[in-house]
CSV table of C-alpha atoms and ligand atoms in Angstrom, one decimal:
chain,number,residue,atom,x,y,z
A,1,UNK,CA,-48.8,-35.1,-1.9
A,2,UNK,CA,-46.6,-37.5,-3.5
A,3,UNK,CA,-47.2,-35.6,-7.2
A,4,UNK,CA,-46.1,-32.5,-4.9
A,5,UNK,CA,-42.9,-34.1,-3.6
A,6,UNK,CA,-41.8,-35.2,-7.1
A,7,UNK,CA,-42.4,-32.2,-8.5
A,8,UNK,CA,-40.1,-30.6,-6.3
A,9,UNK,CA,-37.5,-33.2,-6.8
A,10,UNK,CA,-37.7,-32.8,-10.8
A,11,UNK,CA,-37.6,-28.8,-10.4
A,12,UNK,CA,-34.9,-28.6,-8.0
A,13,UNK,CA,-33.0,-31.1,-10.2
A,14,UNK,CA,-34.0,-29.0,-13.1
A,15,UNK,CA,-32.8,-25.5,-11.3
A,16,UNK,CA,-29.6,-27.3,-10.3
A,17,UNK,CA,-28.6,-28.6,-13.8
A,18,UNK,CA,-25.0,-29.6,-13.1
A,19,UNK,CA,-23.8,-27.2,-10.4
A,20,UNK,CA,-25.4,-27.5,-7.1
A,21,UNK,CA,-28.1,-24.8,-5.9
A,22,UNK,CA,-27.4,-23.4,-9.4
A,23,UNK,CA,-29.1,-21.0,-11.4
A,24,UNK,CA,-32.0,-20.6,-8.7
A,25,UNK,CA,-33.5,-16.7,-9.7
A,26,UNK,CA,-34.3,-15.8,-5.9
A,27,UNK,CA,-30.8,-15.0,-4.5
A,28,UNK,CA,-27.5,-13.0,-6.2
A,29,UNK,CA,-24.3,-12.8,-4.3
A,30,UNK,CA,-22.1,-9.4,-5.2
A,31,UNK,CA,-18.5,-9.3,-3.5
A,32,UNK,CA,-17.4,-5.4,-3.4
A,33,UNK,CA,-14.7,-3.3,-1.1
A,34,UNK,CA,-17.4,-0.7,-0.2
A,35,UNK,CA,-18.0,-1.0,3.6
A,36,UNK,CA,-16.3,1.9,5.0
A,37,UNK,CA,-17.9,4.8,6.1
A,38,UNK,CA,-18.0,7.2,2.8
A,39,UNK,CA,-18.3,4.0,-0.1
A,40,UNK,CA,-21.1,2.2,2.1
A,41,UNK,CA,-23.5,4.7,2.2
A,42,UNK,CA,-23.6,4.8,-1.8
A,43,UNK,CA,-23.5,1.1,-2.3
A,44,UNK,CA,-26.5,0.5,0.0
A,45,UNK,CA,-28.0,3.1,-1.9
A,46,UNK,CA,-27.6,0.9,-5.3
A,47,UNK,CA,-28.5,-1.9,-3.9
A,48,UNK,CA,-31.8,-0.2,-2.6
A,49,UNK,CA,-32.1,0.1,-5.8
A,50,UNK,CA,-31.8,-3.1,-6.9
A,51,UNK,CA,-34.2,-4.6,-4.5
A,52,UNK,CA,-37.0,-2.2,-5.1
A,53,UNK,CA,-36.9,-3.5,-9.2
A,54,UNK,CA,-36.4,-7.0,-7.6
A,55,UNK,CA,-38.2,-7.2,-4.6
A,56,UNK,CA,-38.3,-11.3,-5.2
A,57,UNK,CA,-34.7,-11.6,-4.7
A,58,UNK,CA,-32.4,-12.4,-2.0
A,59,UNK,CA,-29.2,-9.4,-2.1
A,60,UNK,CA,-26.6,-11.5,0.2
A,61,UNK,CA,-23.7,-8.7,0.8
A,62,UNK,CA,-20.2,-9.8,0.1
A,63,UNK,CA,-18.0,-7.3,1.3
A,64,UNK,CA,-14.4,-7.1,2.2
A,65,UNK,CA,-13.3,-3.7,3.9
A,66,UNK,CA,-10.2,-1.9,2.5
A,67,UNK,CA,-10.1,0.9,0.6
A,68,UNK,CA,-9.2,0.6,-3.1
A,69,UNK,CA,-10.2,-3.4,-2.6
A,70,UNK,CA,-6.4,-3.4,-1.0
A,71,UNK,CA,-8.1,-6.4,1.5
A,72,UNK,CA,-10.7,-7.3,-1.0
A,73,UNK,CA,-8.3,-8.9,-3.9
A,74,UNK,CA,-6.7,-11.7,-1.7
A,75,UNK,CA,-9.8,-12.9,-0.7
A,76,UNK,CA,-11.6,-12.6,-4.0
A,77,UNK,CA,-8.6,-14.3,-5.9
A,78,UNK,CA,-8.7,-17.3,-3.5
A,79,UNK,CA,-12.5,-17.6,-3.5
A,80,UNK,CA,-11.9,-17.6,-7.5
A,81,UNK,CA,-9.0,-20.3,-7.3
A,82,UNK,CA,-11.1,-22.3,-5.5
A,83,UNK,CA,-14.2,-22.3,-8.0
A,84,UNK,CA,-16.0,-20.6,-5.2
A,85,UNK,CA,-17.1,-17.6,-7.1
A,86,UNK,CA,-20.1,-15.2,-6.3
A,87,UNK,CA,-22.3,-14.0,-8.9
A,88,UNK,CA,-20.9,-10.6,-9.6
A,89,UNK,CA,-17.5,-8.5,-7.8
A,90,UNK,CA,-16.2,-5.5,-8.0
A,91,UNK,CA,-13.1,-4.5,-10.4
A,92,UNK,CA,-12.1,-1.1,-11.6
A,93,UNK,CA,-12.7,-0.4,-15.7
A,94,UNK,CA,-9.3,-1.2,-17.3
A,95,UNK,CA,-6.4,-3.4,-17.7
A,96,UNK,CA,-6.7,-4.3,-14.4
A,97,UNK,CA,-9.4,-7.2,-15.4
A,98,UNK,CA,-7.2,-8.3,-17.8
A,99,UNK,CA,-5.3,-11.2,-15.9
A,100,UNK,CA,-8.9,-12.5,-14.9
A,101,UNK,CA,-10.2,-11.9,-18.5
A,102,UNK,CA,-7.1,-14.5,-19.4
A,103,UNK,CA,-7.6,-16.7,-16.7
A,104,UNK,CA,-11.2,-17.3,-17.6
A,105,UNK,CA,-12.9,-16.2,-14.4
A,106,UNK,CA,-15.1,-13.4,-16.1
A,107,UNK,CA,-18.3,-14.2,-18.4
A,108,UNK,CA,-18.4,-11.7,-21.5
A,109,UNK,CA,-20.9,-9.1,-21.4
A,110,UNK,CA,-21.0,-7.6,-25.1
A,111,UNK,CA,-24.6,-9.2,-25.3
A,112,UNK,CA,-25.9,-7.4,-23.1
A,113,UNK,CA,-24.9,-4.5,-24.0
A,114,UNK,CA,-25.6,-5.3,-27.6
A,115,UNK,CA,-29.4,-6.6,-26.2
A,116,UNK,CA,-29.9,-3.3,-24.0
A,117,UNK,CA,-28.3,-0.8,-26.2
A,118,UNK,CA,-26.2,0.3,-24.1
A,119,UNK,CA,-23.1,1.4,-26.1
A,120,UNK,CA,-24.7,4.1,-27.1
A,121,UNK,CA,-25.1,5.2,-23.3
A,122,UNK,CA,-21.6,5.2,-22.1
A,123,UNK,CA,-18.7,7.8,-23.1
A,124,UNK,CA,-16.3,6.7,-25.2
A,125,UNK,CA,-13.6,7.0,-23.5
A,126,UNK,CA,-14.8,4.7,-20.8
A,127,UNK,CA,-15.9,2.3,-23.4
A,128,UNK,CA,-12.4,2.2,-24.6
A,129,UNK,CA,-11.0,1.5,-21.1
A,130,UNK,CA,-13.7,-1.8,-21.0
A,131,UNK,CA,-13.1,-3.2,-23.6
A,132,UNK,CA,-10.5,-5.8,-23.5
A,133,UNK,CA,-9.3,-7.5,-26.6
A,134,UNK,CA,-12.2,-6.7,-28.9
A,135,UNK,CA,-15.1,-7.6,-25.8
A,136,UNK,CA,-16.5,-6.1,-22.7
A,137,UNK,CA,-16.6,-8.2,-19.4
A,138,UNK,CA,-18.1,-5.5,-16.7
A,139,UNK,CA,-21.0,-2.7,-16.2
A,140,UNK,CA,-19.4,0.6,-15.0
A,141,UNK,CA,-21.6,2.6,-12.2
A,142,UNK,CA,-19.1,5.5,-11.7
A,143,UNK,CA,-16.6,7.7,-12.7
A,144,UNK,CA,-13.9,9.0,-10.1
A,145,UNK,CA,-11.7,11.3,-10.5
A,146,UNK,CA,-8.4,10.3,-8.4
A,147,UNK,CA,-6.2,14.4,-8.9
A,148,UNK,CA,-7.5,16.2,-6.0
A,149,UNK,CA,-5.8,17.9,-4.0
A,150,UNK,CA,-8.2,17.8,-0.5
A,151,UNK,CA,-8.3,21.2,2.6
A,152,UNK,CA,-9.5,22.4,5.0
A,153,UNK,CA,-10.9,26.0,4.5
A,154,UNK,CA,-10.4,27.6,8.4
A,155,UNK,CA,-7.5,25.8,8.8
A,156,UNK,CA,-5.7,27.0,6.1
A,157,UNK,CA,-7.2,30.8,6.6
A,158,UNK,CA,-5.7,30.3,10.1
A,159,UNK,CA,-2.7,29.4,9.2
A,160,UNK,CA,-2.4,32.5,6.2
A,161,UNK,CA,-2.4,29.8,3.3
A,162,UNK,CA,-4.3,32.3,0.6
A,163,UNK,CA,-4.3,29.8,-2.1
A,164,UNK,CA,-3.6,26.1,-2.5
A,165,UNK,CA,-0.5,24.8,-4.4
A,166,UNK,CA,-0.9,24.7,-8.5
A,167,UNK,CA,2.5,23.3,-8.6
A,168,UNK,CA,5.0,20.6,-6.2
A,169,UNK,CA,7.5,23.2,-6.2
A,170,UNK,CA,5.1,25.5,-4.7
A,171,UNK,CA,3.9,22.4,-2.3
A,172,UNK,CA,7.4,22.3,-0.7
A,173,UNK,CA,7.5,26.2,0.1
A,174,UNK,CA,4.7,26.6,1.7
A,175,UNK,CA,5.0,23.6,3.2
A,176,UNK,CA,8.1,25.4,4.9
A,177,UNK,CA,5.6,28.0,6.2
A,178,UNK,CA,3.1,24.8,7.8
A,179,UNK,CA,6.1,22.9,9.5
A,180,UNK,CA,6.9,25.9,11.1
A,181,UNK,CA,3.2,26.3,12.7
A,182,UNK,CA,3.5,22.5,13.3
A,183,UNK,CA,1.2,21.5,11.0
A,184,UNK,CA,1.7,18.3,8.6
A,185,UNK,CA,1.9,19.6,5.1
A,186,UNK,CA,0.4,16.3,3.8
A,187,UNK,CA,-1.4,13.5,5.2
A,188,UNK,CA,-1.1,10.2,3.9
A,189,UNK,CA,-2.3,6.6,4.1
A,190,UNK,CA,-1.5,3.3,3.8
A,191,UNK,CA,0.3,1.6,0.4
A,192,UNK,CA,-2.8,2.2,-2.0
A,193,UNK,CA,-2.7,5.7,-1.0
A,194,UNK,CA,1.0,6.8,-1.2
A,195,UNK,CA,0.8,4.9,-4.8
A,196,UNK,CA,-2.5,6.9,-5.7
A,197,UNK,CA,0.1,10.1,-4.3
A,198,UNK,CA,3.0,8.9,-6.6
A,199,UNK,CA,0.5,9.2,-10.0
A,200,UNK,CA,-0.2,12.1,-8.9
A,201,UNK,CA,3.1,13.4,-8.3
A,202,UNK,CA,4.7,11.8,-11.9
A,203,UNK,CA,1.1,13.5,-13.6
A,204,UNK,CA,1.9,16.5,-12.4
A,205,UNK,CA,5.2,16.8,-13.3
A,206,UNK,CA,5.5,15.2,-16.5
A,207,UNK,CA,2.5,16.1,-18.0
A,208,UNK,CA,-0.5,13.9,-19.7
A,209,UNK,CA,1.3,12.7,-22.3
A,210,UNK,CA,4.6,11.2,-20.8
A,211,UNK,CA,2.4,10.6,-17.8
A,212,UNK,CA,0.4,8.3,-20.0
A,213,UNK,CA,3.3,7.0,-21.7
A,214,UNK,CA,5.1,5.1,-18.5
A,215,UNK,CA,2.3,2.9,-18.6
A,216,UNK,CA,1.5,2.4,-22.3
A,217,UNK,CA,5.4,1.7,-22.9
A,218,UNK,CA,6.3,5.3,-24.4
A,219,UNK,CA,7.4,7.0,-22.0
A,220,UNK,CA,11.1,4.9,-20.5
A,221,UNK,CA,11.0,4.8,-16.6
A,222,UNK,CA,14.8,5.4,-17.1
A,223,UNK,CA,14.2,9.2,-18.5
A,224,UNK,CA,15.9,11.7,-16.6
A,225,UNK,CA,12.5,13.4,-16.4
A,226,UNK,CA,11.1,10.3,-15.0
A,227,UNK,CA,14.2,10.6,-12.1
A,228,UNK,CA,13.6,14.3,-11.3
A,229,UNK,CA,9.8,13.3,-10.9
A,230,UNK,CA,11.0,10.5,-8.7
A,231,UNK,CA,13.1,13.2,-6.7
A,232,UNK,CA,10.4,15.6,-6.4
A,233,UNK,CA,8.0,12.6,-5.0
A,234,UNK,CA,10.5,11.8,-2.4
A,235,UNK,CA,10.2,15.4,-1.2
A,236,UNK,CA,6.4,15.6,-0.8
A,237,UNK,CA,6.8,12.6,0.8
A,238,UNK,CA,8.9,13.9,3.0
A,239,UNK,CA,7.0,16.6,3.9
A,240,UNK,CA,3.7,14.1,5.0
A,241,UNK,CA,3.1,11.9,7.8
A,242,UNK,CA,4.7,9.0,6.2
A,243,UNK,CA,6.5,7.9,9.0
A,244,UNK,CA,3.4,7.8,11.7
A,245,UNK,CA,0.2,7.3,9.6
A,246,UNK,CA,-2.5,5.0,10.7
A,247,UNK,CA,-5.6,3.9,9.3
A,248,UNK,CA,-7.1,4.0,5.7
A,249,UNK,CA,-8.1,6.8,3.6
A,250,UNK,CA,-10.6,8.5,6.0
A,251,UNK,CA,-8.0,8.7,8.8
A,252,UNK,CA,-5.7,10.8,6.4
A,253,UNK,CA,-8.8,13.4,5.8
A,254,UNK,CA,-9.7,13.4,9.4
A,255,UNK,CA,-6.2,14.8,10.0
A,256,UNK,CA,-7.3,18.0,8.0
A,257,UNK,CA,-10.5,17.9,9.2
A,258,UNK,CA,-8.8,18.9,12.5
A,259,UNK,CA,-6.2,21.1,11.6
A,260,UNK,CA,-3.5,18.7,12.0
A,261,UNK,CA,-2.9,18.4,8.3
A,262,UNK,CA,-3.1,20.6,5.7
A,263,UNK,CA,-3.7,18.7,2.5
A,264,UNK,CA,-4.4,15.4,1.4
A,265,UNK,CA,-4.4,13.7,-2.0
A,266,UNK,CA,-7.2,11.5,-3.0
A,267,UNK,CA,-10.4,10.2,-5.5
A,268,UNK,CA,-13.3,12.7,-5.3
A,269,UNK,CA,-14.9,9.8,-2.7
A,270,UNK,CA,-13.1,12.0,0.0
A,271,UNK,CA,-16.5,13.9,-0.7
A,272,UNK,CA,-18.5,11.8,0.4
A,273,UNK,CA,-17.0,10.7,3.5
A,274,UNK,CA,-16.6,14.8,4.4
A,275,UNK,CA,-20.1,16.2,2.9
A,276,UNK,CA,-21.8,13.1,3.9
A,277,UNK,CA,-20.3,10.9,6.7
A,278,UNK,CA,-19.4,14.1,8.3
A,279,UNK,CA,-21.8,16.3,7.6
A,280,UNK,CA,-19.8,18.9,6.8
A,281,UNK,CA,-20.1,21.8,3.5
A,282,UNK,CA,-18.3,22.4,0.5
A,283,UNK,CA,-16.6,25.6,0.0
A,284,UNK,CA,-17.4,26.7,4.3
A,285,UNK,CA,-15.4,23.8,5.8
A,286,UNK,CA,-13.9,22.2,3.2
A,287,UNK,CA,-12.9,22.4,-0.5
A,288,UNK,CA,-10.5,20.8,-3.2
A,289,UNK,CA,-8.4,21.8,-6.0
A,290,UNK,CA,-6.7,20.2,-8.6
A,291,UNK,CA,-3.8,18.2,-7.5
A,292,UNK,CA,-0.7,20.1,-8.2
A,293,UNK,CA,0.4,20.5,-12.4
A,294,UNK,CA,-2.2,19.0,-13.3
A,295,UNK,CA,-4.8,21.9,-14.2
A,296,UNK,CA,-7.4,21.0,-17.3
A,297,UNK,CA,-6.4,17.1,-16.7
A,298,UNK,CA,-9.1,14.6,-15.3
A,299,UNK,CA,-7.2,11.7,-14.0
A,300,UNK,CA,-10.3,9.2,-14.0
A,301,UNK,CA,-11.1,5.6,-12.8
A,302,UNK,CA,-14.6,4.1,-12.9
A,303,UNK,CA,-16.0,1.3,-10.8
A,304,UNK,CA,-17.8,-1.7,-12.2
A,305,UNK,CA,-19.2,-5.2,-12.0
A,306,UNK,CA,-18.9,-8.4,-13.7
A,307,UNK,CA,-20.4,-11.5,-14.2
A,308,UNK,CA,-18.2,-14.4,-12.8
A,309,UNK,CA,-17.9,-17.5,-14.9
A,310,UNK,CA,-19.3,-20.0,-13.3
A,311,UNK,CA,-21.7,-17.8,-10.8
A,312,UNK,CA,-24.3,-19.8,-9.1
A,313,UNK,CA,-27.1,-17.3,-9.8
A,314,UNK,CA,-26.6,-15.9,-13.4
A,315,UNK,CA,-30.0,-14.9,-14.2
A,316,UNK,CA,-30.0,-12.8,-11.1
A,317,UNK,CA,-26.7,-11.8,-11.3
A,318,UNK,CA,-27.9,-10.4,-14.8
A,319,UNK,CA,-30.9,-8.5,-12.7
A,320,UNK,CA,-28.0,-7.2,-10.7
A,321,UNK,CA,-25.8,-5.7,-13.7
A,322,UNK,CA,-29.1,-3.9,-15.2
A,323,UNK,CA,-29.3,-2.3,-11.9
A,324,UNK,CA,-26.5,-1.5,-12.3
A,325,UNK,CA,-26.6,-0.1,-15.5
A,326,UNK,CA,-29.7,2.3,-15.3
A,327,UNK,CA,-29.7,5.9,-14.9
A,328,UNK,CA,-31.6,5.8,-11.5
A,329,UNK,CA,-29.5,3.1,-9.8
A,330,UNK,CA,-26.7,5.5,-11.0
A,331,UNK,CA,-28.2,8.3,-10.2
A,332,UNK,CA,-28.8,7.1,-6.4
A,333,UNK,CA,-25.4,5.5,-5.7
A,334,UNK,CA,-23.6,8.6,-6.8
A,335,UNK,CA,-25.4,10.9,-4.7
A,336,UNK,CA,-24.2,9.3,-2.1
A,337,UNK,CA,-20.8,8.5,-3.3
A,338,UNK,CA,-20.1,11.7,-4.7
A,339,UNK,CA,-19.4,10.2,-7.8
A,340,UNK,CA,-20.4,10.9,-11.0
A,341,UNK,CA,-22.6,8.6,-13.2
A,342,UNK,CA,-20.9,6.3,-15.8
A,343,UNK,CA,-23.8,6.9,-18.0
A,344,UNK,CA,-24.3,10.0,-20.3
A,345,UNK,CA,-27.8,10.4,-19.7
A,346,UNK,CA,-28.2,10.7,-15.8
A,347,UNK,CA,-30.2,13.3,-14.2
A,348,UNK,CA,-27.4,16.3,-14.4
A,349,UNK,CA,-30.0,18.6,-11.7
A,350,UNK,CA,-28.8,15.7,-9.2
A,351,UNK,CA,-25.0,17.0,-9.2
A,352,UNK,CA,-24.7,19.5,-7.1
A,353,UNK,CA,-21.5,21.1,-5.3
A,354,UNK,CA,-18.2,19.7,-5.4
A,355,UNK,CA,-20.3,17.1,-8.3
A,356,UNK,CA,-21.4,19.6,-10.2
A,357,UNK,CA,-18.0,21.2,-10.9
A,358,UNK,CA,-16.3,17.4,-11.4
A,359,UNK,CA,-19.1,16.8,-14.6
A,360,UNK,CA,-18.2,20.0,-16.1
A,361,UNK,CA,-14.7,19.0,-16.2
A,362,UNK,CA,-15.6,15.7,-17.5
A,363,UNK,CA,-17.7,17.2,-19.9
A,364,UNK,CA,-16.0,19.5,-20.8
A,365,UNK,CA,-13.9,19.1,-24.4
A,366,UNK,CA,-11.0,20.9,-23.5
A,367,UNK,CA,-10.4,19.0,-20.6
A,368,UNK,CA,-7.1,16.1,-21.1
A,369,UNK,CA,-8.5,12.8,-19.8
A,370,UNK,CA,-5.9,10.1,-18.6
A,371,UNK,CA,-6.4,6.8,-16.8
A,372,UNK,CA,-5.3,6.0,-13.1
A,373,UNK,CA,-2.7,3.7,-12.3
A,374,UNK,CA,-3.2,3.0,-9.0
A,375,UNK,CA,-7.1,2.2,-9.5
A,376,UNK,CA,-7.2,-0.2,-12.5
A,377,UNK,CA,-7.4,1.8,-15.8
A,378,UNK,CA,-3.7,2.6,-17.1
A,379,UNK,CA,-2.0,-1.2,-15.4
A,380,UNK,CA,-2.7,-4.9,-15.3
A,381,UNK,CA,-2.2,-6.9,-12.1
A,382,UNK,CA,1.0,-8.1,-12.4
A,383,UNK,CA,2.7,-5.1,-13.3
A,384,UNK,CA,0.5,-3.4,-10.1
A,385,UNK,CA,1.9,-5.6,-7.5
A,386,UNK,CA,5.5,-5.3,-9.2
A,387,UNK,CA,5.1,-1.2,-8.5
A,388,UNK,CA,3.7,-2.0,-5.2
A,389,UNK,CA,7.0,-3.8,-4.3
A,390,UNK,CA,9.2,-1.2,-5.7
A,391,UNK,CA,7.1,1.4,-3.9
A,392,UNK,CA,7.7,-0.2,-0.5
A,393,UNK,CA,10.9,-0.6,-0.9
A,394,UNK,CA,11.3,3.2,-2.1
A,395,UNK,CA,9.3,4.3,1.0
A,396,UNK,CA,11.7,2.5,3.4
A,397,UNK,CA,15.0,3.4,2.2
A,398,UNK,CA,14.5,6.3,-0.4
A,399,UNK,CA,16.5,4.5,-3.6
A,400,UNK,CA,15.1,6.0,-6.4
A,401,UNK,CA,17.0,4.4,-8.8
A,402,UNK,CA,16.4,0.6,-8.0
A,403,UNK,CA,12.8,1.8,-7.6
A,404,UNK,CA,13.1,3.4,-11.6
A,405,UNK,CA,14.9,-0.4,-12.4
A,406,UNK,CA,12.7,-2.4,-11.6
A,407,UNK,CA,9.7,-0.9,-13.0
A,408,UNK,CA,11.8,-0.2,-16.3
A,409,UNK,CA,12.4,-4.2,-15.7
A,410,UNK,CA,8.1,-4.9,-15.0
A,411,UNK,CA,7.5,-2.5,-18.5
A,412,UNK,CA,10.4,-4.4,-20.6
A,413,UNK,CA,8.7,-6.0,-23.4
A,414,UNK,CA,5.2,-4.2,-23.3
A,415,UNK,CA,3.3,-5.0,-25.5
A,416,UNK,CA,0.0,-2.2,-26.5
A,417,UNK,CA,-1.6,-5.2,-28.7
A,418,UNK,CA,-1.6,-7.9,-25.0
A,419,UNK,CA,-1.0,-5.4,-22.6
A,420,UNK,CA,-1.8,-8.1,-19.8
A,421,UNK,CA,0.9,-9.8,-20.7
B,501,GAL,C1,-11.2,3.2,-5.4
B,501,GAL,C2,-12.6,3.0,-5.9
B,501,GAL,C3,-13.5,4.1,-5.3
B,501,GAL,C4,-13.3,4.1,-3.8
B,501,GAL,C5,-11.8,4.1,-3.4
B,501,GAL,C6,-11.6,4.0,-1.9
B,501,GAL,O1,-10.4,2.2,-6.0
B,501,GAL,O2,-12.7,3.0,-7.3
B,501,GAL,O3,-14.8,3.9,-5.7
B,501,GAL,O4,-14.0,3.1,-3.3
B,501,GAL,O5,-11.1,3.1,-4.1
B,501,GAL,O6,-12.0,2.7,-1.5
């Protein structure tokens, strides 16, 4: 009995070497943003996943509801200030990871991708958008693509809409047509979403390339073009609930669900929480189209996970990112999701409906891929929060050139070579 006892003493001092209950294989802790209804039904999904391969350890759930992660940051950074870190969280693919990349909270991963071969199983342009200065710090599970433009099929027959909007200007007549039946031409959300709106908006109409530009440092905020695109924005708003949403992104797509509204922007996710959480069908009740001027353009953003420096459970953590990483943990999140796989070699028979028409467009060579702002891949942190502040401001009092200002001011000095900086 005593040989017993001091075995355990010298393996739990052995399992702990120098940080606690560290490094113990039987337990991973994964902080995420996806516990609303339309995200959570995918992420259990993975994590089913997960456990089945790893039946011998402990998932412990570390979620923080919001969509976008809007709730999830603030907790996650403080838990990372205070050397609290779980194994693995959340972050979008892009410059987004690179203030934590700099402030040494995330654990390269380019050996494990260089141990699994998994380079090779990736597109390319997503393994541009993960790789920050030369390395790779995160596993991507999806791809999203944020340009849709989301209705409701009766609804719009009833109200003698034939076609959806290809272009703003088109938006703001017939939305003429919908205020005069009393319906809300657009449906909007809280700040994540009316900045996921305004990409959407400047995409539209500037184009790819000077879309892509503002937040590269070609393309100057101060551009006349870049003003008109402001004006237009500040019309579409106009024309939405602005001024009495509620909610998060599901409440704007219950609004045209019933009729209320007549479109929504927002990520293909609004799939999900329609074909899925409300059980209704593609095409019959509901359907979406490309957001307005930007036909043949996939405005994308991918979600993946990290390994935190410092995580209390690496090995496990690393059992988590395979998981991540293979085609049928893919596979099952983004059936659920309504996302489609990061991977290149998933099971394309699983991709049906709206799915199957967002991987031909991804597939597709001719398509014009750009990055989202709003979700991680085209802007760093800092420069995020400094558009978030303008944005507010802009949705209060309308003054588009202070808004223009002081982004011009956040892009002054970008630099493509450290563009966290
Ligand atoms: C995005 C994320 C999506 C979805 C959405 C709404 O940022 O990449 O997977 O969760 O937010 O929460």
């Amino acid at each position: 009995m005593a040989a017993g006892v001091l075995l355990a003493v010298v393996s739990g001092c052995s399992a702990g070497a120098g940080s606690g209950e560290s490094n113990q294989p039987d337990k991973v802790e994964v902080f995420s943003w996806w516990e609303g209804p339309g995200e959570k039904e995918g992420y259990d999904a993975l994590i089913g996943y997960f456990q089945s391969v790893n039946p011998d350890i402990e998932f412990v759930n570390a979620t923080v509801a919001g969509g976008a992660g809007s709730n999830a940051r603030a907790v996650l950074a403080s838990r990372l200030e205070a050397d609290d870190p779980p194994d693995s969280y959340q972050v979008h693919a892009g410059l987004e990871q690179t203030s934590d990349i700099k402030a040494g909270k995330l654990e390269e991963l380019t050996y494990l991708y260089e141990q699994n071969g998994w380079k090779s199983k990736f597109p390319k342009a997503l393994l541009d958008a993960i790789t920050i200065g030369g390395k790779i710090y995160s596993v991507p599970v999806t791809i999203h693509r944020s340009n849709l433009l989301w209705y409701n099929v009766k609804a719009m027959k009833k109200a003698g809409i034939a076609t959806p909007p290809t272009t703003w200007s088109d938006f703001l007549k017939t939305a003429n047509t919908l205020k005069a039946k009393k319906i809300v031409p657009l449906s909007i959300g809280p700040g994540w979403t009316q900045k996921h709106l305004l990409e959407n908006v400047l995409l539209g109409e500037l184009g790819a390339a000077r879309y892509t530009g503002l937040w590269n440092g070609k393309t100057s905020w101060l551009a006349p073009e870049v003003r008109a695109a402001m004006v237009m924005f500040g019309e579409v708003l106009a024309d939405s609930d602005i001024k009495t949403f509620g909610g998060d992104w599901q409440s704007a797509l219950d609004k045209v669900i019933d009729g209320t509204a007549a479109y929504t922007v927002m990520g293909d996710w609004a799939d999900a929480y329609l074909g899925r959480t409300k059980g209704l069908t593609f095409k019959t009740d509901y359907d979406a189209v490309v957001s307005p001027g930007t036909s043949g353009v996939f405005n994308f953003l991918s979600d993946a996970f990290t390994l935190a420096k410092g995580a209390p459970h690496r090995a496990a953590g690393e059992k988590w990112l395979a998981a991540c990483a293979a085609p049928d943990g893919q596979d099952l999140l983004s059936e659920q999701k309504r996302s489609l796989p990061a991977r290149l070699d998933s099971d394309k028979s699983k991709y049906t409906d709206y799915l199957a028409t967002a991987l031909s467009a991804w597939q597709d060579p001719a398509t014009v891929t750009v990055g989202s702002a709003t979700h991680g891949v085209a802007v760093d942190t800092r420069r995020s929060a400094e558009i978030d502040t303008a944005l507010a401001a802009f949705v209060q009092d309308g003054g588009i050139d202070r808004f223009l200002k002081s982004v011009a001011a956040a892009y002054a000095g970008y630099q493509p070579a450290d563009p966290g900086k």
